[in-house]
Backbone as JSON, one array per atom type, in Angstrom:
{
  "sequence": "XXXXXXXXXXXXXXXXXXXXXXXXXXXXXXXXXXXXXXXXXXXXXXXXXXXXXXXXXXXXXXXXX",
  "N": [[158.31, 264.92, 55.08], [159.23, 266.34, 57.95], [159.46, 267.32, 61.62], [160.33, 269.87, 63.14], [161.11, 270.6, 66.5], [160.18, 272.51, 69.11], [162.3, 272.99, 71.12], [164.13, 273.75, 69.43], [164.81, 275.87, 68.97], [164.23, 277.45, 67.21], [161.68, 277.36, 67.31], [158.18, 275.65, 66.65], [157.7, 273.6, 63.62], [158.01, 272.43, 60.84], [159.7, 270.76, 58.29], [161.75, 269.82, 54.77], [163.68, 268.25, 53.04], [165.38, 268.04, 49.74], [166.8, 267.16, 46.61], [170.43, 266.71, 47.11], [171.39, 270.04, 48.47], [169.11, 270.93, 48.63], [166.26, 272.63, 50.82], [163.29, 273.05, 52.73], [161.81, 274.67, 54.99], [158.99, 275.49, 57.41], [157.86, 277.21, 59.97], [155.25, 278.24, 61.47], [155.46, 279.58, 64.24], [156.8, 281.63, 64.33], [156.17, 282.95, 61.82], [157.35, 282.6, 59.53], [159.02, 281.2, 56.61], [161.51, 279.39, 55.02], [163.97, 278.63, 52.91], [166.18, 276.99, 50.95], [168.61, 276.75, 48.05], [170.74, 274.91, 46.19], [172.74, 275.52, 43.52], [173.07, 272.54, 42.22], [173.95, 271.29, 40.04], [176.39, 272.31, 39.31], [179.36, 272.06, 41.1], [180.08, 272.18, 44.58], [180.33, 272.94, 48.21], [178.93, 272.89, 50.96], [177.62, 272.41, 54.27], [175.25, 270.3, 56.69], [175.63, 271.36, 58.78], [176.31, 274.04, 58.45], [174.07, 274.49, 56.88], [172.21, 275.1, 58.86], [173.29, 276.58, 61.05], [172.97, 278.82, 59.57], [170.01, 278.98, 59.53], [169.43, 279.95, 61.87], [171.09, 282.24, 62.27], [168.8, 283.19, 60.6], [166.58, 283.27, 62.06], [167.27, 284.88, 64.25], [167.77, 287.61, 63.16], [165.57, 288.16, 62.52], [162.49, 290.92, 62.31], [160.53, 291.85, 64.75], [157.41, 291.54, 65.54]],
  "CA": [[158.37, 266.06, 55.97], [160.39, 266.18, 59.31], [159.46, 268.06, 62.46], [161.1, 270.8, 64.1], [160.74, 270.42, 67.67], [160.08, 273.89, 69.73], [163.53, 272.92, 71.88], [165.36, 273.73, 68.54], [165.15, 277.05, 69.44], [163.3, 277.77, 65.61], [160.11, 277.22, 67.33], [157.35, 274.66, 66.32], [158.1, 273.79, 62.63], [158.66, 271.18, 59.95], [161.16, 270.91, 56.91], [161.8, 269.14, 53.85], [164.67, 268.69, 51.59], [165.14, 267.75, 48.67], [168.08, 267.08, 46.42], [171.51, 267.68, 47.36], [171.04, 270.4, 50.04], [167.77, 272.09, 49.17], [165.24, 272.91, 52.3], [162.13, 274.01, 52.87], [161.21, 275.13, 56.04], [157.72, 276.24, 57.87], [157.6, 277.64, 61.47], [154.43, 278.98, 62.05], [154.98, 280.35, 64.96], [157.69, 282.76, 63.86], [155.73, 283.37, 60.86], [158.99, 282.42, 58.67], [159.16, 280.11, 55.66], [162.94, 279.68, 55.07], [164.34, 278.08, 51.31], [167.79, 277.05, 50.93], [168.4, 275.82, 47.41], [172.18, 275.18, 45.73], [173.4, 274.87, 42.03], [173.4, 271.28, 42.02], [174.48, 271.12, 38.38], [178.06, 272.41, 40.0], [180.01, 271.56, 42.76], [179.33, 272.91, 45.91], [180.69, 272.98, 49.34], [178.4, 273.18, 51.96], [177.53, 271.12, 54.88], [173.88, 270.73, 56.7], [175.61, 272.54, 60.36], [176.28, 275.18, 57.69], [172.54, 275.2, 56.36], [171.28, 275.24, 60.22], [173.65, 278.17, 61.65], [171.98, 279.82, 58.75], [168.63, 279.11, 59.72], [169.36, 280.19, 63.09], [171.24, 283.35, 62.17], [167.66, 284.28, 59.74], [165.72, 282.99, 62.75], [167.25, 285.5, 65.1], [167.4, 288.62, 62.34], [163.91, 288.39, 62.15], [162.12, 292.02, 63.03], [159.63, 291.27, 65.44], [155.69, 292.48, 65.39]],
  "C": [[158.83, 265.58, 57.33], [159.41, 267.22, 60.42], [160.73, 268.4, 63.05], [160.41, 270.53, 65.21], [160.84, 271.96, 68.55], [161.92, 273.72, 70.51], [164.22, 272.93, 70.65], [166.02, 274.9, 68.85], [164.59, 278.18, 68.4], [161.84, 278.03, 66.3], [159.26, 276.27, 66.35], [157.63, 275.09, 65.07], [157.96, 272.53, 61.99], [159.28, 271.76, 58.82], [160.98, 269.7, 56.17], [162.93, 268.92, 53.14], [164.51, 268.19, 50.69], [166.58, 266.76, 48.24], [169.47, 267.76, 46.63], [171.37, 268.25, 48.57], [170.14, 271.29, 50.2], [166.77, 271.73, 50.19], [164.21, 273.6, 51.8], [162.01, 273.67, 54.11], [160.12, 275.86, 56.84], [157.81, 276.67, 59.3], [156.88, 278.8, 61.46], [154.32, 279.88, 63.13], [155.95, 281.43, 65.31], [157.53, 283.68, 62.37], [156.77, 283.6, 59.51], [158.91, 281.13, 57.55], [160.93, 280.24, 54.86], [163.12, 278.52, 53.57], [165.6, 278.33, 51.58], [167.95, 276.31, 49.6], [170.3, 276.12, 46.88], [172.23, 274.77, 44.24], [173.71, 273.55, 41.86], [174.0, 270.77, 41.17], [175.74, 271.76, 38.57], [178.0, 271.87, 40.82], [179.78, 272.57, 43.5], [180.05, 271.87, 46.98], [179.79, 273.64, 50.43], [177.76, 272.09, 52.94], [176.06, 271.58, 55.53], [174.32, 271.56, 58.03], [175.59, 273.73, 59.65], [174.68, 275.76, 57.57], [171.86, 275.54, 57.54], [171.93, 275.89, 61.02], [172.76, 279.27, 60.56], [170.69, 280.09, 59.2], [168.18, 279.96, 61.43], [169.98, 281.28, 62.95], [169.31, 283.99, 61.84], [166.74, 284.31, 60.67], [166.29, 284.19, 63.88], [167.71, 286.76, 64.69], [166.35, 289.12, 62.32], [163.37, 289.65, 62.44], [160.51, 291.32, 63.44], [158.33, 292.65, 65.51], [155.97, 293.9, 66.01]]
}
């Protein structure tokens, strides 16, 4: 497990991956658990700035309390 650092802009967090370019992601204090997993058993094109504009698009989608 990794920390997210609040200056990510995610807010306080940690992550995981896995194989290839699956994620798991926790940030408690956006109340968000974020999963990124890919067909590994194909090819695939994707890079990790890719997987982390993502996380930062779903992180600022979010509907708030």
């Amino acid at each position: 497990w990794s920390i997210i650092p609040e200056e990510s802009g995610l807010g306080n967090g940690f992550y995981h991956t896995g194989t290839g370019v699956h994620l798991l992601a926790v940030l408690p204090d956006t109340k968000l658990v974020l999963v990124h997993r890919v067909d590994t058993d194909k090819d695939f094109d994707i890079s990790w700035n890719e997987i982390r504009q993502l996380m930062y698009m779903i992180g600022e989608a979010r509907i708030l309390d």
